[in-house]
C-alpha cells in the first residue's frame, strides 16, 4: 500500500515534488497546499491534486476566487504519513511546530537552517542516516550539487581539500519583482561562504572552502571546483567515476554545450519544465594539475533536489534500502537516461 | 621637451590612453587613428586630436563623410617616438611589421600574444624590465588586476600557490551586436584558463591556476582569489598591504558596496566615463582560513590598463625611473584620490 504524502507549498519545488511522487508506486500525494489562489493553484487542481489552504484563514480567499479547497493544512496533515515542506525559506521552521503537534514526519528544504532537522540529507552520500528519522532536511540546490560531485570522487579516491567558487543564478525564471540586471554581487561578501559548512553537514570529514556570487541569469548555477587529492589521479579516473553515477550527466563542448543556455536548450527537448535532476558536468572541463582536480559543473536550481526528496521519503518511512530507492527514483524520473 | 606619441586605434582603450597622455607634461599625443568615420572619430577631432586613417585606402571614406584626416598611420608614425597600439585583438601583431619597418617603439595591449613583445608589463610588478625596450605588451585587464593583487601581497609576504576564478563581464557597455543575455559560459571550458600563464609572463615564479566564466553583465569583472601562504598571516596584514598601494582601492559593504553595480555608481560620481583605474577590492571579503587568504576584487575592464600604458611609455623611453613614473601617473590620473 502506498504511503500518504502531503506537499506543503505547491511552488517551484513543491510542484515538482508532487509530480515526482505521482510517478512512484509506493507513495501517493494526498494533497498540496497554497497560500493564494493563483495560476499555480489552478494548475494543481487541473492536474488532479487536492488543494488545501496553507494558511487556515485564507480558505475564504480561495472560495471567493472560485477555487474549492478541501480544508486547511491541519486537515491535510491528519491524513498523511509524511509532509514534504516546500514553503519559502524560514517558513518551514515555523511550520515545524504544527508537524510536531500532530506527530507527522517532515522533510524540510535547504532554505531552512541545519538544526531544523535531525539529519541533513543527500541520497548518494548519506541515505542511511535518514532511515526512520522524524525530521530530515534536503540540502539546497548548490549544496546538493557540490555534495554529489565531491562524494562521487571521495568514494573512489581520498581527497585533501576542496575549493569551490559558485556563480549563482540571481533569481528563478518566473521572478519579475527583483533581480540583478547588470552587475556581479559577491554573496556573501565576507569569505568564505556558508556552502562549505553546509556540505560538511552531510560530509563532516571534508575540508572545504567556498565563495559565492550572484550574476544576472535565471537558468542554472555554475560551480568552479578545485579538489586537492591525497594521491595521484588522472583525468580518466575522474571521468570514469562521474560516468558511473547516474545523477551526474556529462556534457561536452564538442557537442555544442558552450554555456548553461545550451544545456537548458537540451533539457527543454528532454523533459517537462526543462527539469534537469542531474549535475551537469562539463566533461572537457576536467583537468588535473599538480595533483589537483579542476572541474566545472552547472546545477538547475529548480529540479536538482527533487530525486533527493523522493529518496528521503523512502528512507524516513523505511520503504526501501539505499540502493533500491535510488535505483527506483532514477528509473521513474528517467535520471541519466536520454531516450 | 615632451616625447611624441601616436595612438593607433582610438577605441575603448585608445581614447582613454590619449586622454591620459594629454594629462602628462613629459609626453604629447601627435595623432590618433580610426578605421572609420564614426562618432568616436568625430569626438576625437572635437577633443583636438589630429586624426589619421588606420588603413591607408580608407582616407577617401573619411573625406566623403566630411571628416578631414591628416594622413595615414604611416604618415603619423614618421612623426613619433612611440606608438601605443590599441587596435583590436591580433591586429596589433599585424601592425608590428610596419612599426619594425619604420623603427618605431610600440606598446601592444593584452589581446596580443605574449611573443609580440620583448616584455609583458605591469608597472608595480616589473617596470624595470621594460626600460629601453622597443616592444612591450601591457597585459589584459584581468591579468593586470590579478598581477597587482598578487604582487602587492607577494612583495610583503611569501606566497605558495594562487587559485583564482574569474567571473567576466561578457561584453563592454557599448556593445550591441552580441552578448550572452541569460546563461553562464565557461570560457575556456578546458581548465585551467590562460590567465595563470599570463600572470606568469610577468611573475614567472608564481604558482597560479585560474578558471574563467562569462556572465551577462557589462560593467566589471570579478575575481574570487584564494592564496595559499608560506607563513601565517592575518587579515590585518593583507588589508595594510592593500591600503598602502594606491592602485588598489578598498571598498566596504558597510558603505553600501554590495555589488559591481554599486562600485560603478560610485565611479560615475568620481570620474569621466566612470573610469576606475584601481583594483576594487572588497575589504570585508578578506578572510584567512588555515593559512590561506581569500579575497574578492572587481576590475573595470575599460580603464584598469590606462596607467600601465603611461608608465610603459616612460620606461621604454627612459623618461623616469619606476617610483617617479608611477607617482606621476597616479597624481595626474588622481589614482587612489577621492577628492
XYZ file of C-alpha atoms in Angstrom:
678
model
C 0.000 0.000 0.000
C 1.266 3.438 -0.893
C 2.323 5.804 1.883
C 0.415 9.067 2.106
C 2.304 12.307 1.474
C 1.365 15.973 1.828
C 3.181 18.677 -0.093
C 3.067 21.886 1.940
C 3.733 24.687 -0.556
C 2.969 23.963 -4.202
C 5.583 26.345 -5.626
C 8.863 25.909 -7.509
C 9.982 22.842 -5.529
C 6.564 21.657 -4.331
C 5.012 21.176 -7.745
C 7.988 19.183 -8.917
C 7.994 17.041 -5.765
C 4.246 16.353 -6.205
C 4.729 15.264 -9.817
C 7.701 13.074 -8.887
C 5.739 11.389 -6.067
C 2.922 10.708 -8.546
C 5.372 8.642 -10.604
C 6.174 6.314 -7.661
C 4.258 3.130 -6.853
C 4.985 3.172 -3.127
C 3.739 6.686 -2.331
C 0.868 8.995 -3.237
C 0.110 12.711 -2.959
C -2.888 13.142 -0.644
C -2.958 16.886 -1.141
C -0.977 20.035 -1.756
C -1.218 23.484 -0.182
C -1.107 27.039 -1.483
C -1.279 30.370 0.308
C -3.205 32.049 -2.527
C -5.438 31.129 -5.467
C -3.004 31.941 -8.282
C -2.322 30.116 -11.571
C -0.181 27.544 -9.758
C -3.162 26.715 -7.531
C -5.414 26.368 -10.578
C -2.862 24.144 -12.290
C -2.657 21.934 -9.183
C -6.425 21.312 -9.366
C -6.245 20.781 -13.127
C -3.587 18.118 -12.531
C -5.901 16.378 -10.058
C -4.214 17.327 -6.785
C -6.489 18.012 -3.835
C -5.873 21.601 -2.771
C -5.642 22.820 0.841
C -5.119 26.295 2.271
C -1.602 26.597 3.670
C -2.838 29.352 5.982
C -6.140 28.414 7.703
C -7.890 31.796 7.496
C -7.269 32.007 3.751
C -9.925 29.395 2.925
C -12.389 32.163 2.067
C -9.876 33.847 -0.243
C -9.740 30.666 -2.315
C -13.520 30.337 -2.245
C -14.143 33.915 -3.366
C -11.735 33.242 -6.266
C -13.923 30.257 -7.208
C -11.356 27.654 -6.154
C -12.587 24.829 -3.999
C -10.211 23.830 -1.215
C -10.556 20.578 0.715
C -9.654 22.221 4.010
C -6.567 23.629 5.718
C -3.027 22.354 6.135
C -4.031 20.928 9.511
C -6.811 18.879 7.924
C -4.367 17.591 5.342
C -1.690 16.665 7.866
C -4.150 14.445 9.733
C -4.445 12.233 6.666
C -0.752 11.680 5.887
C 2.318 9.709 6.968
C 4.747 12.432 5.985
C 4.804 16.028 4.771
C 7.298 17.493 2.333
C 7.629 21.117 3.409
C 8.332 23.216 0.317
C 7.422 26.590 1.797
C 9.696 29.611 1.379
C 12.949 29.969 3.380
C 12.471 30.086 7.179
C 8.711 29.329 6.962
C 9.496 25.629 7.245
C 10.933 26.133 10.720
C 7.680 27.871 11.751
C 5.604 25.025 10.299
C 7.631 22.503 12.303
C 5.624 23.294 15.460
C 2.474 22.054 13.734
C 4.206 18.915 12.465
C 5.444 18.191 15.987
C 1.990 18.794 17.480
C 0.397 16.353 15.035
C 3.271 13.861 15.160
C 3.831 13.930 11.388
C 7.203 13.195 9.864
C 8.526 16.094 7.801
C 11.104 16.821 5.129
C 12.434 20.389 5.017
C 14.290 22.088 2.180
C 17.736 23.724 2.115
C 16.406 27.204 2.827
C 15.952 26.119 6.436
C 18.780 26.058 8.938
C 20.578 22.798 9.611
C 19.136 22.474 13.128
C 15.518 22.307 11.874
C 16.095 18.572 11.338
C 17.924 15.609 12.804
C 19.758 14.937 9.550
C 20.870 16.933 6.505
C 20.339 14.660 3.533
C 21.816 13.716 0.189
C 20.738 10.360 -1.207
C 24.023 9.038 -2.559
C 26.086 10.439 0.313
C 24.148 9.578 3.488
C 20.795 7.846 2.778
C 21.256 5.523 5.762
C 21.398 8.388 8.258
C 17.814 9.382 7.434
C 16.367 5.907 7.932
C 13.444 6.056 10.382
C 14.022 9.711 11.283
C 11.169 12.144 12.001
C 12.739 15.341 10.629
C 15.127 15.471 7.669
C 16.442 18.427 5.687
C 17.214 18.023 1.994
C 20.084 20.475 1.490
C 19.946 23.352 -1.012
C 20.493 23.044 -4.743
C 24.085 24.267 -4.558
C 24.932 22.039 -1.614
C 23.267 19.067 -3.312
C 25.323 19.669 -6.454
C 28.580 20.049 -4.542
C 27.900 17.066 -2.283
C 27.144 14.727 -5.197
C 30.281 15.812 -7.019
C 32.555 15.545 -4.004
C 31.063 12.264 -2.763
C 31.414 10.641 -6.188
C 35.125 11.434 -6.198
C 35.648 10.778 -2.490
C 34.131 7.299 -2.508
C 36.698 6.285 -5.110
C 39.728 8.432 -4.251
C 40.785 10.129 -0.988
C 40.576 13.915 -1.113
C 42.530 16.514 0.838
C 40.843 19.871 0.347
C 38.063 21.311 -1.797
C 37.902 24.916 -3.001
C 34.775 25.938 -4.876
C 33.509 29.185 -6.352
C 29.780 29.267 -7.044
C 28.412 31.539 -9.744
C 24.739 31.669 -8.892
C 21.662 32.471 -10.959
C 20.267 35.596 -9.319
C 16.562 34.606 -9.376
C 14.367 31.819 -10.755
C 12.851 32.188 -14.259
C 9.389 33.131 -13.006
C 10.628 36.054 -10.913
C 9.571 39.548 -12.014
C 9.848 41.600 -8.862
C 13.581 41.661 -8.262
C 16.857 40.561 -9.739
C 20.287 41.930 -10.561
C 20.243 43.081 -14.204
C 23.784 44.342 -14.755
C 26.433 43.536 -12.216
C 28.087 40.818 -10.153
C 27.232 40.505 -6.481
C 29.524 38.774 -4.017
C 27.039 36.865 -1.860
C 28.172 36.761 0.844
C 30.858 39.450 0.705
C 32.644 38.119 3.791
C 34.505 34.955 2.779
C 34.235 32.017 2.985
C 30.546 31.406 2.211
C 28.169 29.138 4.193
C 28.065 26.490 1.456
C 31.220 24.802 2.747
C 29.764 24.165 6.238
C 26.529 23.066 4.561
C 28.394 20.357 2.630
C 30.041 19.384 5.928
C 26.574 18.865 7.454
C 26.495 15.770 5.222
C 30.202 15.031 4.755
C 31.731 16.210 8.058
C 35.226 14.965 7.268
C 35.611 17.035 4.069
C 37.873 20.093 4.245
C 36.045 22.565 2.023
C 36.109 26.322 1.468
C 33.595 28.103 -0.760
C 32.864 31.533 -2.240
C 29.629 32.567 -3.974
C 28.474 35.288 -6.356
C 25.137 36.218 -7.864
C 25.053 37.047 -11.568
C 22.291 38.168 -13.973
C 20.976 34.837 -15.182
C 17.943 32.725 -14.243
C 18.549 29.226 -15.545
C 21.403 27.474 -13.710
C 24.146 27.880 -11.152
C 27.749 27.125 -12.165
C 30.423 25.737 -9.828
C 34.137 26.128 -10.446
C 35.663 23.418 -8.259
C 39.282 22.603 -7.399
C 39.951 19.441 -5.396
C 43.354 18.701 -3.926
C 43.787 14.925 -3.884
C 45.696 12.781 -1.410
C 47.164 10.659 -4.216
C 47.948 10.965 -7.921
C 44.899 10.785 -10.120
C 44.222 11.018 -13.851
C 41.529 12.821 -15.822
C 40.253 9.403 -16.884
C 39.843 8.295 -13.254
C 37.578 11.270 -12.612
C 35.633 10.885 -15.854
C 35.028 7.187 -15.128
C 33.801 7.925 -11.611
C 31.356 10.511 -12.947
C 30.223 8.294 -15.834
C 29.220 5.580 -13.345
C 26.983 7.891 -11.276
C 23.540 8.376 -12.948
C 22.910 11.615 -11.026
C 25.880 13.175 -12.786
C 25.462 13.841 -16.506
C 28.494 14.615 -18.653
C 28.340 17.350 -21.289
C 30.950 18.074 -23.903
C 31.659 21.355 -25.669
C 32.251 19.391 -28.879
C 28.512 18.665 -28.861
C 27.845 22.404 -28.664
C 27.431 22.683 -24.889
C 29.238 26.001 -24.619
C 27.183 27.522 -21.771
C 24.259 26.904 -19.419
C 21.986 28.302 -22.148
C 22.884 25.327 -24.362
C 22.447 22.788 -21.556
C 18.965 24.144 -20.884
C 18.112 24.060 -24.609
C 18.958 20.339 -24.478
C 16.848 19.869 -21.324
C 13.896 21.630 -22.977
C 13.853 18.857 -25.585
C 14.180 16.198 -22.893
C 11.728 16.923 -20.071
C 8.710 18.928 -18.975
C 9.695 22.292 -17.432
C 13.259 21.518 -18.672
C 13.955 19.894 -15.317
C 17.500 18.592 -15.039
C 17.812 16.395 -11.963
C 21.435 15.592 -12.718
C 24.610 17.579 -12.043
C 25.631 18.846 -15.483
C 29.395 18.341 -15.505
C 31.447 19.626 -18.428
C 33.499 16.557 -19.293
C 36.115 18.636 -21.097
C 36.496 20.961 -18.111
C 38.094 18.145 -16.145
C 41.781 18.782 -15.700
C 44.458 17.567 -13.302
C 47.398 19.857 -12.495
C 49.921 19.138 -9.697
C 47.662 16.505 -8.143
C 44.690 18.865 -8.072
C 41.451 18.158 -9.939
C 39.666 21.031 -11.714
C 36.081 20.659 -12.843
C 33.135 22.873 -13.841
C 29.509 21.900 -13.337
C 26.107 23.511 -13.809
C 23.141 22.944 -11.497
C 19.482 23.513 -12.347
C 18.298 25.112 -9.117
C 14.631 24.220 -9.560
C 14.909 20.481 -10.053
C 18.141 19.026 -8.708
C 16.736 18.322 -5.230
C 13.600 16.517 -6.485
C 15.065 12.969 -6.511
C 16.565 13.646 -3.077
C 13.101 14.416 -1.683
C 11.745 11.137 -3.051
C 14.614 9.150 -1.565
C 14.242 10.967 1.762
C 10.590 9.872 1.951
C 11.638 6.245 1.428
C 14.436 6.416 3.985
C 12.313 8.057 6.687
C 9.410 5.636 6.194
C 11.796 2.681 5.714
C 10.213 1.713 2.399
C 13.400 0.614 0.653
C 17.120 0.463 1.317
C 19.515 2.986 -0.221
C 20.439 1.206 -3.415
C 16.876 0.099 -4.155
C 15.384 3.552 -3.554
C 17.923 5.446 -5.646
C 17.517 2.938 -8.473
C 13.723 3.278 -8.395
C 13.830 7.088 -8.227
C 16.292 7.173 -11.117
C 14.123 4.786 -13.146
C 10.868 6.688 -12.617
C 12.372 10.145 -13.204
C 14.465 8.807 -16.111
C 17.610 10.086 -14.451
C 20.685 9.513 -16.560
C 18.501 8.232 -19.410
C 18.342 10.109 -22.691
C 15.545 8.297 -24.565
C 60.587 68.504 -24.245
C 57.640 66.182 -24.447
C 58.023 62.866 -26.284
C 55.754 62.321 -29.266
C 53.185 59.556 -29.093
C 50.786 58.048 -31.634
C 47.655 56.190 -30.566
C 46.841 53.584 -33.202
C 43.163 52.755 -32.698
C 41.013 55.367 -30.957
C 38.542 52.898 -29.425
C 37.765 51.703 -25.903
C 41.395 51.659 -24.744
C 42.808 54.132 -27.260
C 40.626 57.086 -26.314
C 41.425 56.615 -22.645
C 45.154 56.319 -23.368
C 45.039 59.513 -25.466
C 43.296 61.449 -22.689
C 45.709 60.118 -20.077
C 48.737 61.099 -22.202
C 47.254 64.597 -22.559
C 47.425 64.979 -18.765
C 51.201 64.280 -18.693
C 53.890 67.014 -19.007
C 56.540 64.742 -20.497
C 54.534 63.335 -23.448
C 52.054 64.528 -26.068
C 49.580 62.911 -28.461
C 50.685 63.698 -32.022
C 47.696 61.946 -33.528
C 45.206 59.135 -33.268
C 43.879 56.703 -35.862
C 40.474 55.284 -36.719
C 39.396 52.773 -39.351
C 36.072 54.509 -39.963
C 34.444 57.955 -39.581
C 32.068 57.087 -36.702
C 31.083 59.102 -33.619
C 34.332 58.169 -31.883
C 36.260 59.701 -34.818
C 34.180 62.877 -34.612
C 34.716 63.082 -30.863
C 38.475 62.701 -31.365
C 38.505 65.752 -33.640
C 36.224 67.673 -31.266
C 38.712 66.977 -28.469
C 41.512 68.407 -30.626
C 43.290 65.194 -31.606
C 44.729 65.053 -35.129
C 43.029 62.182 -36.916
C 44.734 59.684 -39.247
C 43.351 56.774 -41.238
C 44.398 53.466 -39.618
C 44.023 51.784 -43.011
C 45.661 53.825 -45.842
C 42.988 53.302 -48.529
C 40.222 54.482 -46.193
C 41.264 58.159 -46.421
C 38.549 58.779 -49.010
C 35.916 57.167 -46.755
C 36.683 59.753 -44.089
C 36.668 62.554 -46.664
C 33.324 61.567 -48.134
C 31.935 61.585 -44.580
C 33.171 65.161 -44.248
C 35.956 64.300 -41.793
C 39.375 65.712 -42.522
C 42.225 63.290 -41.859
C 45.841 64.404 -41.633
C 47.080 61.358 -43.498
C 47.560 57.651 -42.877
C 49.012 55.642 -39.987
C 52.338 55.585 -41.839
C 52.438 59.390 -42.034
C 51.686 59.557 -38.318
C 54.340 57.010 -37.347
C 57.043 59.083 -39.059
C 56.388 61.910 -36.597
C 56.511 59.995 -33.330
C 58.894 58.399 -30.814
C 56.475 55.671 -29.806
C 53.095 54.252 -30.788
C 50.530 52.824 -28.401
C 48.770 50.125 -30.395
C 45.150 49.923 -29.230
C 43.772 48.053 -32.211
C 41.523 45.012 -31.768
C 42.953 41.608 -30.709
C 45.523 40.139 -33.103
C 45.622 43.263 -35.328
C 48.473 44.602 -33.206
C 50.675 41.704 -34.280
C 49.943 42.568 -37.917
C 50.749 46.235 -37.318
C 54.092 45.268 -35.799
C 55.642 44.790 -39.249
C 55.038 48.466 -40.014
C 56.485 49.553 -36.655
C 59.564 47.448 -37.312
C 59.944 48.847 -40.838
C 59.810 52.410 -39.557
C 61.833 51.676 -36.415
C 59.179 52.995 -34.045
C 58.869 51.742 -30.494
C 55.478 50.204 -29.799
C 53.277 49.240 -26.879
C 50.781 46.418 -27.504
C 47.712 45.510 -25.456
C 46.801 42.230 -23.746
C 44.749 40.951 -26.671
C 48.051 40.198 -28.416
C 50.065 37.097 -27.724
C 52.963 37.275 -25.298
C 55.569 36.840 -28.049
C 54.540 40.036 -29.869
C 56.802 41.912 -27.438
C 60.089 41.547 -25.577
C 58.393 42.131 -22.223
C 54.905 41.684 -20.728
C 54.350 44.669 -18.472
C 52.753 45.690 -15.202
C 54.056 48.908 -13.663
C 54.269 47.938 -10.000
C 55.472 44.393 -10.721
C 58.183 44.779 -13.394
C 58.637 48.380 -14.589
C 62.423 47.945 -14.794
C 62.187 45.136 -17.342
C 60.632 47.495 -19.903
C 63.319 50.158 -19.596
C 64.741 50.975 -23.038
C 62.838 48.183 -24.803
C 61.413 48.539 -28.320
C 58.317 46.340 -27.957
C 56.333 45.982 -24.748
C 52.947 44.362 -24.111
C 50.657 45.741 -21.410
C 48.790 42.638 -20.220
C 44.993 42.331 -20.313
C 42.602 43.830 -17.779
C 42.158 40.553 -15.893
C 45.866 39.812 -15.840
C 46.628 43.381 -14.751
C 44.149 43.061 -11.896
C 45.482 39.687 -10.776
C 49.123 40.743 -11.096
C 48.635 43.888 -8.995
C 46.839 41.941 -6.289
C 49.339 39.092 -6.177
C 52.406 41.353 -6.376
C 51.146 43.570 -3.553
C 50.866 40.529 -1.281
C 53.981 38.801 -2.609
C 56.302 41.755 -2.067
C 55.383 41.706 1.617
C 54.700 38.020 2.324
C 55.897 34.840 0.551
C 53.135 33.002 -1.283
C 52.851 29.317 -2.144
C 50.004 28.907 -4.624
C 47.266 31.069 -6.100
C 43.865 29.782 -7.230
C 41.580 32.291 -8.919
C 38.155 32.108 -10.527
C 37.317 34.994 -12.823
C 33.707 35.970 -13.398
C 33.945 38.095 -16.523
C 31.668 40.774 -17.959
C 30.542 39.290 -21.268
C 30.908 42.449 -23.410
C 31.728 46.144 -22.968
C 28.871 48.620 -22.339
C 28.840 49.965 -25.891
C 28.351 46.537 -27.472
C 25.028 45.898 -29.254
C 25.844 43.125 -31.696
C 26.495 40.193 -29.401
C 26.465 39.182 -25.771
C 25.183 36.404 -23.521
C 21.804 37.516 -22.125
C 20.809 34.581 -19.910
C 23.388 31.993 -19.023
C 26.872 31.356 -17.700
C 29.625 30.451 -20.133
C 32.774 28.638 -19.027
C 35.440 30.420 -21.051
C 37.527 28.435 -21.647
C 35.742 25.149 -20.903
C 39.004 23.188 -20.697
C 40.639 24.074 -17.385
C 42.821 25.738 -16.317
C 42.429 29.027 -18.230
C 45.230 31.003 -19.923
C 45.160 33.780 -17.324
C 47.512 31.892 -14.995
C 50.305 31.643 -17.596
C 49.647 35.293 -18.482
C 50.315 36.342 -14.888
C 53.466 34.182 -15.039
C 54.642 36.182 -18.073
C 55.238 38.955 -15.508
C 55.719 36.968 -12.284
C 57.348 33.720 -13.517
C 57.907 32.313 -10.033
C 54.234 32.398 -9.009
C 52.371 29.068 -8.915
C 48.932 30.052 -10.161
C 45.902 28.221 -11.542
C 42.886 30.056 -12.953
C 39.367 29.384 -14.255
C 37.171 31.895 -16.099
C 33.485 32.333 -16.893
C 31.499 34.877 -18.896
C 28.288 36.187 -17.345
C 25.587 38.620 -18.538
C 26.976 41.930 -17.286
C 28.884 44.759 -18.966
C 30.472 46.830 -16.238
C 33.223 44.932 -14.396
C 34.960 41.598 -13.983
C 35.047 39.952 -10.544
C 37.883 37.749 -9.260
C 37.460 35.203 -6.473
C 41.028 34.607 -5.311
C 42.487 32.106 -2.840
C 46.175 32.425 -1.975
C 47.994 29.753 -0.008
C 50.712 31.473 2.003
C 54.113 30.158 3.028
C 53.732 31.568 6.557
C 50.960 32.566 8.944
C 49.301 35.828 8.063
C 46.436 37.910 9.464
C 43.571 39.719 7.767
C 45.112 42.970 9.010
C 48.438 42.167 7.300
C 46.621 41.849 3.981
C 44.454 44.929 4.484
C 47.514 47.022 5.384
C 49.406 45.856 2.298
C 46.448 46.785 0.074
C 45.873 50.124 1.841
C 49.464 51.152 1.052
C 49.111 50.513 -2.712
C 47.357 53.444 -4.471
C 46.393 51.244 -7.444
C 44.272 49.125 -5.124
C 41.134 50.774 -3.731
C 39.319 49.216 -0.793
C 35.518 49.059 -0.756
C 33.341 48.027 2.166
C 29.851 46.560 2.103
C 29.003 48.712 5.145
C 29.235 51.712 2.820
C 26.703 50.069 0.513
C 29.140 48.462 -1.934
C 27.141 45.259 -2.320
C 27.923 44.562 -5.995
C 29.795 45.879 -9.038
C 26.703 47.970 -9.822
C 27.302 49.969 -6.649
C 31.032 50.360 -7.293
C 30.289 51.755 -10.744
C 27.643 54.126 -9.317
C 30.418 55.483 -7.077
C 32.818 55.755 -10.040
C 30.184 57.641 -12.069
C 30.289 60.383 -9.430
C 34.077 60.354 -9.414
C 35.378 60.384 -12.991
C 34.531 60.897 -16.650
C 33.323 57.669 -18.323
C 33.271 56.170 -14.764
C 36.840 55.008 -15.320
C 38.224 53.091 -12.364
C 41.966 52.650 -12.768
C 42.277 50.892 -9.430
C 41.609 47.271 -8.445
C 38.348 47.448 -6.463
C 38.976 45.094 -3.548
C 36.163 44.302 -1.114
C 37.869 44.948 2.223
C 35.347 42.806 4.070
C 35.835 39.899 1.678
C 39.339 39.396 3.058
C 39.484 36.247 5.123
C 42.241 33.911 6.318
C 41.427 30.233 6.902
C 44.102 27.569 7.524
C 46.886 29.870 6.296
C 45.056 30.641 3.070
C 43.969 34.161 2.115
C 40.574 34.681 0.464
C 39.746 37.923 -1.299
C 37.267 39.244 -3.873
C 38.030 42.095 -6.267
C 36.305 43.821 -9.165
C 38.096 45.143 -12.243
C 36.825 47.791 -14.648
C 37.879 46.256 -17.944
C 37.926 49.517 -19.911
C 40.222 51.582 -17.733
C 42.455 49.489 -15.491
C 45.301 49.241 -18.017
C 45.440 53.003 -18.734
C 48.010 53.912 -16.046
C 50.083 50.898 -17.140
C 50.280 52.279 -20.700
C 51.502 55.649 -19.412
C 54.179 54.035 -17.255
C 55.218 51.770 -20.138
C 55.862 54.838 -22.324
C 58.115 56.310 -19.623
C 60.006 53.061 -19.088
C 60.616 52.418 -22.796
C 61.751 55.991 -23.486
C 63.661 56.147 -20.168
C 61.872 59.315 -19.059
C 61.656 58.468 -15.361
C 62.509 55.642 -13.001
C 59.822 53.295 -11.663
C 58.894 55.112 -8.481
C 58.865 58.547 -10.104
C 56.759 57.437 -13.069
C 54.133 55.599 -11.025
C 53.878 58.556 -8.645
C 53.405 60.991 -11.540
C 50.851 58.755 -13.302
C 48.927 58.333 -10.065
C 48.993 62.092 -9.426
C 47.794 63.098 -12.892
C 45.067 60.437 -13.102
C 44.106 61.038 -9.426
C 44.627 57.375 -8.678
C 43.760 56.494 -5.115
C 42.487 60.053 -4.537
C 38.827 60.655 -3.764
C 38.569 64.470 -3.947
